[in-house]
PDB file of C-alpha atoms in Angstrom:
ATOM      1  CA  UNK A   1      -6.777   2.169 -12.188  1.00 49.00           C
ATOM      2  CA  UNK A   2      -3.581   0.936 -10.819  1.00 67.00           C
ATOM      3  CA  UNK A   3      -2.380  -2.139  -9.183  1.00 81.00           C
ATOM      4  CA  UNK A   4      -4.388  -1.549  -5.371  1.00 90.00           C
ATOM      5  CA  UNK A   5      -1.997  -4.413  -4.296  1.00 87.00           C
ATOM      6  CA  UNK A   6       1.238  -2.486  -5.209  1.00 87.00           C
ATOM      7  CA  UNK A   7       0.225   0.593  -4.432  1.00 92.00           C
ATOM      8  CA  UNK A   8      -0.134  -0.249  -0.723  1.00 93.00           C
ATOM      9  CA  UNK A   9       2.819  -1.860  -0.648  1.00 95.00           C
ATOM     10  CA  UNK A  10       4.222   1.314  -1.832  1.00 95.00           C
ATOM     11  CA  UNK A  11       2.499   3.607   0.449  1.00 95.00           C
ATOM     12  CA  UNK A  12       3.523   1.174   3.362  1.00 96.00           C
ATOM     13  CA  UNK A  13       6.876   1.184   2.131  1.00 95.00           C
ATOM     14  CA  UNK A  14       6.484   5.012   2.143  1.00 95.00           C
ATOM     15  CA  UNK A  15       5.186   5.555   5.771  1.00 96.00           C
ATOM     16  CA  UNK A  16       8.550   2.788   7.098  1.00 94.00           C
ATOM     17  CA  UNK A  17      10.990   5.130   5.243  1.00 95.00           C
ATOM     18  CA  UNK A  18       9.048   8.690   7.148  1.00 95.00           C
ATOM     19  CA  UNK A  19       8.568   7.161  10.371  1.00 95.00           C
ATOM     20  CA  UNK A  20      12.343   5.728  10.763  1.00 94.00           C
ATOM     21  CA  UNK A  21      13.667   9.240   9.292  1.00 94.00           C
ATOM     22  CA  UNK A  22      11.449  11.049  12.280  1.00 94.00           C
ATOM     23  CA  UNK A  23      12.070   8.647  14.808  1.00 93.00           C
ATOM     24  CA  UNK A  24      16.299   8.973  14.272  1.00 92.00           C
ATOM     25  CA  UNK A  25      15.874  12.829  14.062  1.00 91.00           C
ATOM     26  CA  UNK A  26      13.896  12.196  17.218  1.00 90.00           C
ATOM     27  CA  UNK A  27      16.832  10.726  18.834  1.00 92.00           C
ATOM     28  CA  UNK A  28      19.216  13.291  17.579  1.00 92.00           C
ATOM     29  CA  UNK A  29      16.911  15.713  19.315  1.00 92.00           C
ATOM     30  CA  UNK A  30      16.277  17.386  15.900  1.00 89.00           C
ATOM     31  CA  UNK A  31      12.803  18.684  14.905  1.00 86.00           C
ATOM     32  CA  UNK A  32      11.648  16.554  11.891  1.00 86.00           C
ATOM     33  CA  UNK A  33      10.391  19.037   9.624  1.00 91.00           C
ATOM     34  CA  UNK A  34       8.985  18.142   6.214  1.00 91.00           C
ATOM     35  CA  UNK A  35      11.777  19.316   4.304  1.00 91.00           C
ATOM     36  CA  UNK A  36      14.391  18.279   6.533  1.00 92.00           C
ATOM     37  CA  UNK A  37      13.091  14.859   6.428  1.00 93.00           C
ATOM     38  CA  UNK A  38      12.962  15.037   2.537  1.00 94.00           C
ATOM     39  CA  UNK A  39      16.543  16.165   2.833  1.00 93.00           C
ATOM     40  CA  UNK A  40      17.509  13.468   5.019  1.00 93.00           C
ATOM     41  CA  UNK A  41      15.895  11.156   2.492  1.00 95.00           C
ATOM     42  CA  UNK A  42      17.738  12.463  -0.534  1.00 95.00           C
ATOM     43  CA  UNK A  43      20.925  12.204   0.687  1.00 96.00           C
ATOM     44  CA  UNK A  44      20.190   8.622   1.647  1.00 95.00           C
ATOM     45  CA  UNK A  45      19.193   8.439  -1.976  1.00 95.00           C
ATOM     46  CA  UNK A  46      22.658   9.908  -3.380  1.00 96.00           C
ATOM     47  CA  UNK A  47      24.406   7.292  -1.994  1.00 94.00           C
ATOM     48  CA  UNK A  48      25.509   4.095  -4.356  1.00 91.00           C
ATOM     49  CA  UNK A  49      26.854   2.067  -2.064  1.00 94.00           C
ATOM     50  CA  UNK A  50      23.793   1.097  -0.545  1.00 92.00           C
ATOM     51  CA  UNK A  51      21.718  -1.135  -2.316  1.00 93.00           C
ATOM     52  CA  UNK A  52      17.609  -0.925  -2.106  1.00 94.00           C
ATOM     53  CA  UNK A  53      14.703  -2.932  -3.529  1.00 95.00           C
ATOM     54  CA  UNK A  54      12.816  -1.259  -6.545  1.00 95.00           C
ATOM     55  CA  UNK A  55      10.145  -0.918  -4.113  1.00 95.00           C
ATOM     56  CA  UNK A  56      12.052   1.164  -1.315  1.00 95.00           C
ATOM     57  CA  UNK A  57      14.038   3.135  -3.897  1.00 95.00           C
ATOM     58  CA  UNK A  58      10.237   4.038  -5.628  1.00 95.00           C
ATOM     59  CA  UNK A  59       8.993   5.104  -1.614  1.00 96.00           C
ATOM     60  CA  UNK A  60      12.021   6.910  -1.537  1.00 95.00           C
ATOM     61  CA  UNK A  61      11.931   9.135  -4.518  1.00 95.00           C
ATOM     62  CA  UNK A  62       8.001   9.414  -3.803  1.00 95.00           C
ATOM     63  CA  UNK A  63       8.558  10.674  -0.218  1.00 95.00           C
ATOM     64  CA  UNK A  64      11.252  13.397  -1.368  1.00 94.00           C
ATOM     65  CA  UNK A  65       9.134  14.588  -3.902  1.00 94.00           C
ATOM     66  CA  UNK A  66       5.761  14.594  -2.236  1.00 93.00           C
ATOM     67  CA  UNK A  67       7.361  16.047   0.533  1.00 91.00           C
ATOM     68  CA  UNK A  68       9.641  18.808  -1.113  1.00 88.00           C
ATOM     69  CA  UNK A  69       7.227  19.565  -4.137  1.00 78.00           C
ATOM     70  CA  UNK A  70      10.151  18.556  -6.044  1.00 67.00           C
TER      71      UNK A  70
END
């Protein structure tokens, strides 16, 4: 079994990255579909200048790949 303790911090970590994705594409008046979202996601990804905890890069890479079967 894993680490229960990290994994929810992941899976928290993974739910604050969707829901801020959907809520800006809200905004936008865009239609957050799953793989625009994952899109969204990986270019966020792509760029270096921005620098992210282990955790949120791990969330990140989880949510495009769970989300693009990628």
């Amino acid at each position: 079994m894993g680490n229960t303790a990290k994994d929810e911090a992941l899976y928290q970590e993974m739910c604050r990255v969707v829901g801020k994705v959907v809520l800006e594409m809200r905004d936008l008046g865009q239609e957050p579909k799953h793989i625009v979202i994952a899109g969204v996601v990986r270019t966020a990804l792509a760029n270096p200048k921005i620098k992210r905890s282990a955790l949120a890069q791990e969330a990140m890479e989880k949510v495009v790949h769970a989300l693009s079967g990628n």
